[in-house]
CSV table of C-alpha atoms and ligand atoms in Angstrom, one decimal:
chain,number,residue,atom,x,y,z
A,1,UNK,CA,20.0,-16.0,44.7
A,2,UNK,CA,18.8,-18.7,42.5
A,3,UNK,CA,20.5,-19.5,39.0
A,4,UNK,CA,19.4,-17.1,36.3
A,5,UNK,CA,17.8,-19.3,33.6
A,6,UNK,CA,17.4,-18.7,29.8
A,7,UNK,CA,14.0,-16.7,30.0
A,8,UNK,CA,12.5,-18.7,27.0
A,9,UNK,CA,11.7,-22.5,26.1
A,10,UNK,CA,13.0,-23.9,22.9
A,11,UNK,CA,10.1,-24.8,20.1
A,12,UNK,CA,12.7,-25.2,16.9
A,13,UNK,CA,16.2,-26.2,17.0
A,14,UNK,CA,18.9,-26.1,14.4
A,15,UNK,CA,21.6,-28.8,14.4
A,16,UNK,CA,25.3,-27.5,15.1
A,17,UNK,CA,28.2,-29.2,13.2
A,18,UNK,CA,31.1,-31.2,14.7
A,19,UNK,CA,34.7,-31.2,12.9
A,20,UNK,CA,37.7,-33.0,14.1
A,21,UNK,CA,40.8,-30.9,15.0
A,22,UNK,CA,42.6,-32.2,11.8
A,23,UNK,CA,39.8,-31.1,9.8
A,24,UNK,CA,39.9,-27.8,11.2
A,25,UNK,CA,43.5,-27.4,11.0
A,26,UNK,CA,43.4,-27.7,7.3
A,27,UNK,CA,40.1,-25.5,6.9
A,28,UNK,CA,41.9,-22.7,8.8
A,29,UNK,CA,44.7,-22.9,6.6
A,30,UNK,CA,42.5,-23.0,3.3
A,31,UNK,CA,40.7,-20.1,5.1
A,32,UNK,CA,44.0,-18.0,5.2
A,33,UNK,CA,43.6,-17.9,8.9
A,34,UNK,CA,40.8,-15.5,8.4
A,35,UNK,CA,37.6,-16.4,10.3
A,36,UNK,CA,35.4,-14.6,7.9
A,37,UNK,CA,36.3,-17.1,5.3
A,38,UNK,CA,35.4,-20.0,7.5
A,39,UNK,CA,32.1,-21.7,6.0
A,40,UNK,CA,29.5,-21.8,8.8
A,41,UNK,CA,28.9,-25.3,8.6
A,42,UNK,CA,32.5,-26.0,9.5
A,43,UNK,CA,32.0,-24.0,13.0
A,44,UNK,CA,30.5,-25.5,15.9
A,45,UNK,CA,29.9,-22.2,18.2
A,46,UNK,CA,29.6,-19.3,16.3
A,47,UNK,CA,30.7,-16.4,18.2
A,48,UNK,CA,31.8,-14.2,15.2
A,49,UNK,CA,29.3,-11.7,15.8
A,50,UNK,CA,25.9,-11.1,17.6
A,51,UNK,CA,24.8,-9.1,14.4
A,52,UNK,CA,21.9,-10.6,12.6
A,53,UNK,CA,22.3,-14.0,14.7
A,54,UNK,CA,19.4,-13.6,17.1
A,55,UNK,CA,16.7,-16.4,17.5
A,56,UNK,CA,13.6,-14.8,17.0
A,57,UNK,CA,10.5,-15.3,19.0
A,58,UNK,CA,7.4,-17.1,18.0
A,59,UNK,CA,5.7,-13.7,18.4
A,60,UNK,CA,8.2,-12.3,15.7
A,61,UNK,CA,7.6,-15.3,13.5
A,62,UNK,CA,4.0,-14.7,14.0
A,63,UNK,CA,4.7,-11.2,12.7
A,64,UNK,CA,6.7,-12.2,9.5
A,65,UNK,CA,3.3,-14.0,8.4
A,66,UNK,CA,1.5,-10.6,9.0
A,67,UNK,CA,4.1,-8.5,6.8
A,68,UNK,CA,2.2,-6.5,4.3
A,69,UNK,CA,4.4,-6.1,1.3
A,70,UNK,CA,2.9,-3.1,-0.4
A,71,UNK,CA,5.3,-0.7,-1.7
A,72,UNK,CA,3.9,2.3,-0.5
A,73,UNK,CA,2.3,3.0,3.0
A,74,UNK,CA,2.6,-0.6,4.4
A,75,UNK,CA,0.7,-1.1,7.7
A,76,UNK,CA,3.8,-3.0,8.6
A,77,UNK,CA,5.8,0.2,8.1
A,78,UNK,CA,3.5,2.2,10.4
A,79,UNK,CA,3.8,-0.5,13.1
A,80,UNK,CA,7.6,-0.4,12.7
A,81,UNK,CA,7.4,3.4,13.0
A,82,UNK,CA,5.2,3.6,16.1
A,83,UNK,CA,7.7,1.0,17.5
A,84,UNK,CA,10.9,2.9,16.9
A,85,UNK,CA,9.1,6.3,18.1
A,86,UNK,CA,7.9,4.9,21.3
A,87,UNK,CA,11.3,4.2,22.3
A,88,UNK,CA,13.4,7.3,20.6
A,89,UNK,CA,10.7,9.8,20.7
A,90,UNK,CA,12.0,10.6,17.3
A,91,UNK,CA,9.4,12.2,14.9
A,92,UNK,CA,11.2,11.4,11.6
A,93,UNK,CA,11.9,7.5,11.1
A,94,UNK,CA,13.7,6.2,8.2
A,95,UNK,CA,13.8,2.3,7.6
A,96,UNK,CA,17.4,1.0,6.0
A,97,UNK,CA,18.3,-2.3,5.2
A,98,UNK,CA,21.1,-2.5,7.7
A,99,UNK,CA,23.1,-0.2,10.0
A,100,UNK,CA,25.5,1.0,7.8
A,101,UNK,CA,23.2,1.9,5.1
A,102,UNK,CA,22.0,4.3,7.5
A,103,UNK,CA,25.4,5.4,8.1
A,104,UNK,CA,26.0,5.5,4.4
A,105,UNK,CA,23.1,8.0,4.0
A,106,UNK,CA,23.8,10.4,6.9
A,107,UNK,CA,27.5,10.4,6.2
A,108,UNK,CA,27.2,11.1,2.7
A,109,UNK,CA,24.8,14.3,3.4
A,110,UNK,CA,27.2,15.6,6.4
A,111,UNK,CA,30.6,14.3,5.5
A,112,UNK,CA,33.3,15.2,3.1
A,113,UNK,CA,36.7,16.5,3.1
A,114,UNK,CA,37.9,18.6,5.8
A,115,UNK,CA,34.7,17.2,8.0
A,116,UNK,CA,35.6,15.8,11.5
A,117,UNK,CA,33.1,13.2,13.3
A,118,UNK,CA,33.8,13.0,17.0
A,119,UNK,CA,33.0,9.8,19.2
A,120,UNK,CA,33.7,7.8,22.1
A,121,UNK,CA,34.6,5.1,19.8
A,122,UNK,CA,33.4,4.6,16.3
A,123,UNK,CA,32.4,1.2,15.1
A,124,UNK,CA,34.3,-0.1,12.2
A,125,UNK,CA,31.6,0.3,9.4
A,126,UNK,CA,30.9,3.8,10.9
A,127,UNK,CA,34.5,4.9,10.7
A,128,UNK,CA,34.5,3.2,7.0
A,129,UNK,CA,31.4,5.4,5.9
A,130,UNK,CA,33.0,8.3,7.2
A,131,UNK,CA,36.3,7.7,5.7
A,132,UNK,CA,34.7,6.7,2.4
A,133,UNK,CA,32.9,10.2,2.3
A,134,UNK,CA,36.4,12.0,2.9
A,135,UNK,CA,35.7,12.9,6.4
A,136,UNK,CA,37.7,11.9,9.1
A,137,UNK,CA,36.6,10.1,12.5
A,138,UNK,CA,38.1,11.0,15.9
A,139,UNK,CA,37.8,8.6,19.0
A,140,UNK,CA,37.8,10.2,22.4
A,141,UNK,CA,37.4,7.4,24.8
A,142,UNK,CA,37.7,8.3,28.6
A,143,UNK,CA,40.7,7.1,30.3
A,144,UNK,CA,39.3,4.1,32.0
A,145,UNK,CA,38.1,2.7,28.6
A,146,UNK,CA,41.8,2.7,27.4
A,147,UNK,CA,43.1,0.1,30.0
A,148,UNK,CA,41.1,-3.5,29.5
A,149,UNK,CA,41.9,-5.2,33.0
A,150,UNK,CA,40.9,-2.3,35.2
A,151,UNK,CA,37.2,-2.2,36.1
A,152,UNK,CA,35.0,0.6,36.1
A,153,UNK,CA,31.1,0.9,35.6
A,154,UNK,CA,31.1,3.2,32.4
A,155,UNK,CA,34.1,2.3,30.5
A,156,UNK,CA,32.4,3.6,27.3
A,157,UNK,CA,32.0,7.2,28.2
A,158,UNK,CA,33.6,9.9,26.2
A,159,UNK,CA,36.1,12.2,27.6
A,160,UNK,CA,34.5,15.4,27.9
A,161,UNK,CA,37.4,17.3,28.5
A,162,UNK,CA,39.0,15.8,25.4
A,163,UNK,CA,35.8,16.6,23.4
A,164,UNK,CA,35.9,20.2,24.4
A,165,UNK,CA,39.6,20.6,23.4
A,166,UNK,CA,38.9,18.8,20.4
A,167,UNK,CA,36.4,20.9,19.1
A,168,UNK,CA,38.3,24.1,20.0
A,169,UNK,CA,41.1,22.8,17.8
A,170,UNK,CA,39.1,21.6,14.8
A,171,UNK,CA,36.5,24.1,14.9
A,172,UNK,CA,32.7,23.5,15.2
A,173,UNK,CA,32.0,24.5,11.9
A,174,UNK,CA,34.2,21.6,10.7
A,175,UNK,CA,32.4,18.9,13.1
A,176,UNK,CA,29.1,18.0,11.5
A,177,UNK,CA,28.3,15.5,14.4
A,178,UNK,CA,29.3,13.9,17.5
A,179,UNK,CA,28.1,10.2,17.5
A,180,UNK,CA,28.3,8.3,20.8
A,181,UNK,CA,28.2,4.5,20.3
A,182,UNK,CA,26.0,2.7,23.1
A,183,UNK,CA,27.2,0.2,24.2
A,184,UNK,CA,30.6,0.8,23.0
A,185,UNK,CA,31.3,-2.0,20.6
A,186,UNK,CA,34.7,-1.7,19.5
A,187,UNK,CA,35.7,-0.4,23.0
A,188,UNK,CA,34.6,-4.0,24.6
A,189,UNK,CA,31.0,-3.4,24.7
A,190,UNK,CA,31.1,-1.4,27.7
A,191,UNK,CA,28.2,0.9,28.7
A,192,UNK,CA,28.0,4.9,28.4
A,193,UNK,CA,26.5,6.6,31.5
A,194,UNK,CA,23.1,8.8,31.3
A,195,UNK,CA,25.5,11.6,32.8
A,196,UNK,CA,27.9,11.2,30.1
A,197,UNK,CA,25.2,11.2,27.3
A,198,UNK,CA,23.9,14.5,29.2
A,199,UNK,CA,27.3,16.1,29.2
A,200,UNK,CA,27.9,15.4,25.7
A,201,UNK,CA,24.5,16.9,24.9
A,202,UNK,CA,25.6,20.0,26.8
A,203,UNK,CA,29.0,20.5,25.0
A,204,UNK,CA,27.0,19.9,21.6
A,205,UNK,CA,24.4,22.7,22.6
A,206,UNK,CA,27.4,25.1,23.4
A,207,UNK,CA,28.9,24.7,20.1
A,208,UNK,CA,25.7,23.9,18.3
A,209,UNK,CA,27.0,20.4,16.8
A,210,UNK,CA,24.2,18.0,16.3
A,211,UNK,CA,24.3,14.9,18.6
A,212,UNK,CA,23.6,11.5,17.4
A,213,UNK,CA,23.6,8.3,19.3
A,214,UNK,CA,24.8,4.9,17.3
A,215,UNK,CA,21.8,3.1,19.1
A,216,UNK,CA,22.6,-0.8,18.2
A,217,UNK,CA,22.8,-1.7,21.8
A,218,UNK,CA,20.3,0.7,23.4
A,219,UNK,CA,18.5,-1.8,25.8
A,220,UNK,CA,21.8,-3.4,27.1
A,221,UNK,CA,23.1,-0.1,27.7
A,222,UNK,CA,19.9,1.0,29.3
A,223,UNK,CA,20.0,-1.9,31.5
A,224,UNK,CA,23.6,-1.2,32.7
A,225,UNK,CA,22.5,2.3,33.7
A,226,UNK,CA,19.6,0.6,35.6
A,227,UNK,CA,22.2,-1.7,37.5
A,228,UNK,CA,24.9,1.2,38.1
A,229,UNK,CA,23.8,4.6,37.8
A,230,UNK,CA,22.3,6.2,40.7
A,231,UNK,CA,18.6,7.4,40.4
A,232,UNK,CA,17.8,4.7,37.8
A,233,UNK,CA,17.3,1.2,39.7
A,234,UNK,CA,13.4,1.8,39.9
A,235,UNK,CA,13.0,3.1,36.4
A,236,UNK,CA,11.9,0.8,33.6
A,237,UNK,CA,14.1,0.1,30.6
A,238,UNK,CA,11.8,1.8,28.4
A,239,UNK,CA,12.0,5.0,30.6
A,240,UNK,CA,15.6,5.0,30.6
A,241,UNK,CA,15.7,4.4,26.9
A,242,UNK,CA,13.4,7.3,26.5
A,243,UNK,CA,15.4,9.6,28.4
A,244,UNK,CA,18.9,8.4,26.8
A,245,UNK,CA,17.4,9.6,23.4
A,246,UNK,CA,15.6,12.4,24.9
A,247,UNK,CA,19.1,14.1,24.9
A,248,UNK,CA,20.2,13.5,21.1
A,249,UNK,CA,19.4,14.8,17.9
A,250,UNK,CA,19.0,11.6,16.0
A,251,UNK,CA,20.2,8.0,16.0
A,252,UNK,CA,21.4,5.2,13.7
A,253,UNK,CA,20.5,1.7,14.5
A,254,UNK,CA,21.2,-1.5,13.5
A,255,UNK,CA,18.1,-3.9,14.1
A,256,UNK,CA,20.6,-6.9,13.7
A,257,UNK,CA,21.3,-6.1,17.3
A,258,UNK,CA,19.1,-5.0,19.8
A,259,UNK,CA,15.7,-5.6,17.9
A,260,UNK,CA,16.4,-9.5,17.7
A,261,UNK,CA,16.0,-9.2,13.8
A,262,UNK,CA,18.0,-11.0,11.3
A,263,UNK,CA,18.2,-7.9,9.2
A,264,UNK,CA,17.3,-4.1,9.1
A,265,UNK,CA,18.2,-0.9,10.5
A,266,UNK,CA,16.9,2.9,10.5
A,267,UNK,CA,17.8,6.5,11.0
A,268,UNK,CA,15.6,8.7,13.2
A,269,UNK,CA,16.1,12.4,13.9
A,270,UNK,CA,14.4,15.8,14.6
A,271,UNK,CA,15.3,17.9,11.6
A,272,UNK,CA,13.0,17.9,9.0
A,273,UNK,CA,15.8,19.3,6.4
A,274,UNK,CA,17.9,16.7,7.3
A,275,UNK,CA,15.3,13.9,7.1
A,276,UNK,CA,14.3,15.3,3.5
A,277,UNK,CA,17.7,15.0,2.2
A,278,UNK,CA,18.2,11.5,3.9
A,279,UNK,CA,14.7,10.3,2.4
A,280,UNK,CA,15.9,11.6,-1.1
A,281,UNK,CA,19.1,9.4,-0.9
A,282,UNK,CA,17.3,6.7,0.6
A,283,UNK,CA,15.0,6.7,-2.5
A,284,UNK,CA,18.0,6.4,-4.6
A,285,UNK,CA,20.2,3.7,-2.7
A,286,UNK,CA,17.9,1.9,-0.4
A,287,UNK,CA,14.2,2.0,-1.4
A,288,UNK,CA,10.9,4.0,-1.0
A,289,UNK,CA,10.6,5.7,2.4
A,290,UNK,CA,8.2,3.2,3.9
A,291,UNK,CA,10.2,0.1,3.4
A,292,UNK,CA,13.8,1.3,2.7
A,293,UNK,CA,15.5,-1.9,1.3
A,294,UNK,CA,13.4,-4.1,3.8
A,295,UNK,CA,10.6,-6.4,3.1
A,296,UNK,CA,7.3,-5.7,5.3
A,297,UNK,CA,7.9,-8.7,7.2
A,298,UNK,CA,11.4,-7.6,8.2
A,299,UNK,CA,9.7,-4.4,9.5
A,300,UNK,CA,7.2,-6.7,11.4
A,301,UNK,CA,10.0,-8.7,12.8
A,302,UNK,CA,11.8,-5.4,14.0
A,303,UNK,CA,8.7,-3.7,15.5
A,304,UNK,CA,8.2,-6.6,17.7
A,305,UNK,CA,11.7,-7.2,18.5
A,306,UNK,CA,12.4,-3.7,19.7
A,307,UNK,CA,9.7,-4.2,22.5
A,308,UNK,CA,10.9,-7.9,23.4
A,309,UNK,CA,14.3,-6.5,24.0
A,310,UNK,CA,13.6,-4.3,26.9
A,311,UNK,CA,12.1,-7.2,28.9
A,312,UNK,CA,14.1,-7.2,32.0
A,313,UNK,CA,14.4,-10.9,32.5
A,314,UNK,CA,15.5,-11.2,29.1
A,315,UNK,CA,18.3,-8.6,29.8
A,316,UNK,CA,19.4,-10.0,33.1
A,317,UNK,CA,19.8,-13.3,31.2
A,318,UNK,CA,21.8,-11.4,28.6
A,319,UNK,CA,24.3,-9.5,30.5
A,320,UNK,CA,24.4,-12.4,33.1
A,321,UNK,CA,25.6,-14.9,30.2
A,322,UNK,CA,28.4,-12.5,29.3
A,323,UNK,CA,29.6,-12.1,32.9
A,324,UNK,CA,29.4,-15.6,33.5
A,325,UNK,CA,31.8,-16.5,30.8
A,326,UNK,CA,34.1,-13.5,31.8
A,327,UNK,CA,34.3,-14.8,35.5
A,328,UNK,CA,35.1,-18.1,34.3
A,329,UNK,CA,38.0,-16.9,32.3
A,330,UNK,CA,39.2,-14.6,35.0
A,331,UNK,CA,39.2,-17.5,37.7
A,332,UNK,CA,41.6,-19.3,35.1
A,333,UNK,CA,43.8,-16.2,34.9
A,334,UNK,CA,42.8,-15.7,31.2
A,335,UNK,CA,43.2,-12.0,30.6
A,336,UNK,CA,40.0,-10.4,29.6
A,337,UNK,CA,38.5,-7.1,29.5
A,338,UNK,CA,36.9,-6.2,32.6
A,339,UNK,CA,34.1,-5.7,33.7
A,340,UNK,CA,31.8,-7.9,31.5
A,341,UNK,CA,30.5,-5.7,28.6
A,342,UNK,CA,26.8,-6.2,27.1
A,343,UNK,CA,27.3,-8.5,24.3
A,344,UNK,CA,30.5,-10.0,24.1
A,345,UNK,CA,33.4,-11.2,26.1
A,346,UNK,CA,36.9,-9.6,25.0
A,347,UNK,CA,40.2,-11.4,25.4
A,348,UNK,CA,43.2,-9.3,25.8
A,349,UNK,CA,45.3,-11.0,23.2
A,350,UNK,CA,48.3,-9.0,24.0
A,351,UNK,CA,48.4,-10.2,27.2
A,352,UNK,CA,47.4,-13.5,26.3
A,353,UNK,CA,50.2,-14.1,23.7
A,354,UNK,CA,53.1,-11.9,25.0
A,355,UNK,CA,55.3,-13.6,22.6
A,356,UNK,CA,53.8,-12.5,19.7
A,357,UNK,CA,54.7,-8.8,18.3
A,358,UNK,CA,51.7,-6.6,17.4
A,359,UNK,CA,53.0,-6.8,13.6
A,360,UNK,CA,52.3,-10.3,13.8
A,361,UNK,CA,48.5,-9.8,15.0
A,362,UNK,CA,48.5,-11.6,18.1
A,363,UNK,CA,44.6,-11.3,18.3
A,364,UNK,CA,44.1,-13.1,14.7
A,365,UNK,CA,46.6,-15.7,15.8
A,366,UNK,CA,44.4,-16.2,18.9
A,367,UNK,CA,41.1,-16.4,17.0
A,368,UNK,CA,42.8,-19.2,14.8
A,369,UNK,CA,43.8,-21.1,17.9
A,370,UNK,CA,40.4,-21.1,19.3
A,371,UNK,CA,38.8,-22.4,16.3
A,372,UNK,CA,41.5,-25.2,15.5
A,373,UNK,CA,41.3,-26.3,19.1
A,374,UNK,CA,37.5,-26.2,19.8
A,375,UNK,CA,35.6,-25.0,16.6
A,376,UNK,CA,34.7,-21.8,18.3
A,377,UNK,CA,34.7,-18.8,15.9
A,378,UNK,CA,35.5,-15.3,17.3
A,379,UNK,CA,37.1,-12.4,15.7
A,380,UNK,CA,39.9,-10.2,16.0
A,381,UNK,CA,39.1,-6.4,17.3
A,382,UNK,CA,42.9,-5.3,16.9
A,383,UNK,CA,45.6,-4.0,14.5
A,384,UNK,CA,44.1,-6.2,11.7
A,385,UNK,CA,40.9,-4.6,12.0
A,386,UNK,CA,42.0,-0.9,13.1
A,387,UNK,CA,45.8,-1.0,12.2
A,388,UNK,CA,47.2,1.6,9.4
A,389,UNK,CA,50.6,2.1,7.8
A,390,UNK,CA,52.8,5.0,8.1
A,391,UNK,CA,54.6,6.6,5.0
A,392,UNK,CA,57.4,3.9,5.4
A,393,UNK,CA,54.7,1.1,5.3
A,394,UNK,CA,55.3,0.3,9.0
A,395,UNK,CA,52.0,-0.8,11.0
A,396,UNK,CA,50.6,1.7,13.2
A,397,UNK,CA,48.9,-0.7,15.7
A,398,UNK,CA,45.6,-0.3,17.2
A,399,UNK,CA,45.3,0.7,20.8
A,400,UNK,CA,44.3,-2.5,21.9
A,401,UNK,CA,44.6,-6.4,20.7
A,402,UNK,CA,41.5,-8.1,21.5
A,403,UNK,CA,39.7,-11.1,20.5
A,404,UNK,CA,35.9,-10.5,20.5
A,405,UNK,CA,33.6,-13.6,21.4
A,406,UNK,CA,29.9,-12.3,20.5
A,407,UNK,CA,27.1,-14.1,22.0
A,408,UNK,CA,24.4,-14.3,19.7
A,409,UNK,CA,21.1,-13.5,21.2
A,410,UNK,CA,18.7,-16.2,22.8
A,411,UNK,CA,20.8,-18.8,21.0
A,412,UNK,CA,23.1,-20.7,23.1
A,413,UNK,CA,22.5,-22.2,26.4
A,414,UNK,CA,24.6,-22.5,29.4
A,415,UNK,CA,26.3,-25.5,28.6
A,416,UNK,CA,27.6,-24.3,25.1
A,417,UNK,CA,28.9,-21.1,27.5
A,418,UNK,CA,30.7,-23.7,29.6
A,419,UNK,CA,32.2,-25.4,26.6
A,420,UNK,CA,33.6,-22.5,25.3
A,421,UNK,CA,35.2,-21.7,28.6
A,422,UNK,CA,36.9,-25.0,28.5
A,423,UNK,CA,38.3,-24.1,25.0
A,424,UNK,CA,39.4,-21.2,25.8
A,425,UNK,CA,41.2,-22.2,29.2
A,426,UNK,CA,42.8,-25.2,27.3
A,427,UNK,CA,44.1,-23.0,24.7
A,428,UNK,CA,45.6,-20.6,27.2
A,429,UNK,CA,47.4,-23.5,29.1
A,430,UNK,CA,49.2,-24.2,25.6
A,431,UNK,CA,49.4,-20.8,24.5
A,432,UNK,CA,53.3,-20.6,24.0
A,433,UNK,CA,52.9,-23.0,21.1
A,434,UNK,CA,50.7,-20.3,19.1
A,435,UNK,CA,52.3,-18.5,16.2
A,436,UNK,CA,52.1,-14.9,14.9
A,437,UNK,CA,50.9,-14.4,11.3
A,438,UNK,CA,51.5,-12.0,8.3
A,439,UNK,CA,49.3,-10.5,5.9
A,440,UNK,CA,49.5,-11.9,2.2
A,441,UNK,CA,46.6,-10.0,0.6
A,442,UNK,CA,44.5,-7.3,1.9
A,443,UNK,CA,42.3,-4.2,0.7
A,444,UNK,CA,42.3,-0.5,1.7
A,445,UNK,CA,39.2,-0.4,3.7
A,446,UNK,CA,37.8,-2.9,6.3
A,447,UNK,CA,40.6,-5.3,5.4
A,448,UNK,CA,39.9,-7.8,8.3
A,449,UNK,CA,36.8,-9.2,6.4
A,450,UNK,CA,38.9,-10.4,3.4
A,451,UNK,CA,42.3,-10.5,4.2
A,452,UNK,CA,44.5,-13.5,3.6
A,453,UNK,CA,47.2,-14.3,6.2
A,454,UNK,CA,49.8,-17.2,7.0
A,455,UNK,CA,51.9,-18.2,9.7
A,456,UNK,CA,54.6,-15.7,10.2
B,1,PLP,C1,26.6,-3.5,13.9
B,1,PLP,C2,27.1,-2.2,13.8
B,1,PLP,C3,26.7,-1.1,13.2
B,1,PLP,C4,26.6,-1.5,11.6
B,1,PLP,O1,25.2,-2.2,11.6
B,1,PLP,P1,25.1,-3.3,10.6
B,1,PLP,O2,23.7,-3.7,10.5
B,1,PLP,O3,26.1,-4.3,10.5
B,1,PLP,O4,25.1,-2.7,9.1
B,1,PLP,C5,26.9,0.2,13.2
B,1,PLP,N1,27.5,0.3,14.7
B,1,PLP,C6,27.5,-0.6,15.7
B,1,PLP,C7,28.1,0.0,17.0
B,1,PLP,C8,27.3,-1.8,15.4
B,1,PLP,O5,27.7,-2.7,16.3
């Protein structure tokens, strides 16, 4: 097989910023070892997130110019609605300014004290919005998903037996919703199989619990199903997406992921009563029902991006880029999550830095080292992001200590990725010199965004 090439040519370029290692050492210290506090101008290759960082196509930019900014009933909204509906099949579509705004609305309505939301793994903003409502989130990832280095085709699957047991234990009446995240962002960008989605549907039907999909990376998930699940190799991505959504009662979406947009999101559902409540809250917090906190031009960019993302040449290149970097790291002995996920490479920081205990945040320490050594910015997905404290103030660590290197869509080329691999491998060779960190300042919710740290 020939090299899988970037399925685009470049019309506009943006400069990236070079700094010296000495400069970065001081920048990192001033940023309190928190990558969210580093200015983007001080980053060479920015793998902090794939969210809102996509390169838009010339078609999307053309759509931006066609955006109609009417307050109510903009034609841009109807193009957006039609595009979302063609993929999800959902009749009721509510635009929001990003994914967490959709979450805020749905969990404000369905959440509250004494309620439980069950998931394969809740993404951080999803969990935060659930907890902010007073409810609790419960992650029920399958056994394979708990072991970063053991390859399996669908490590994002929900544990169906645990789902049933949890429902029996908590009581279906206390569970307003089961949410499956595709692909499973916090669990390594691992896909969920069609069979698992069907199984979750059946359990939800049995207990009469609404079933939603966190659909941020629906196209990447659909492509994995096409590659890995029997019976789907001849189906189009649209057909696979249609089938996935056909099992759900609704979905939340961040258009900053699989819609190639820089901002946006939506809620989609089948239940009219629920949609009426959502729209009422939308008008208070986001805006009128035909723009939901977005400009008409954003709705156009999303409408077009949602269709472009299903192109199989794109998805092949996308999935291959992640696999390419993952494989280079595996060859060098770097511990990474296997197999490669859909949007990011996940380094197992516990294994990478065995000399740093979890209460000194090995993931965060590694993030700092990668930045200092090569100007590459990643993010910790571990105990800084998900850790809690027990009654004595002792850290209850996260299940995994990962460093995520998320690849923005259509932004970097193969040589950028080669450079990233070189940086990681060089840091790996000198890993013994990396020091642990201690928190000096933090907030109660989503502390990783703003926390300040120092070397331990
Ligand atoms: C990004 C993301 C969200 C939240 O979307 P925002 O647009 O960032 O608010 C929710 N769930 C998952 C799985 C995500 O990746």
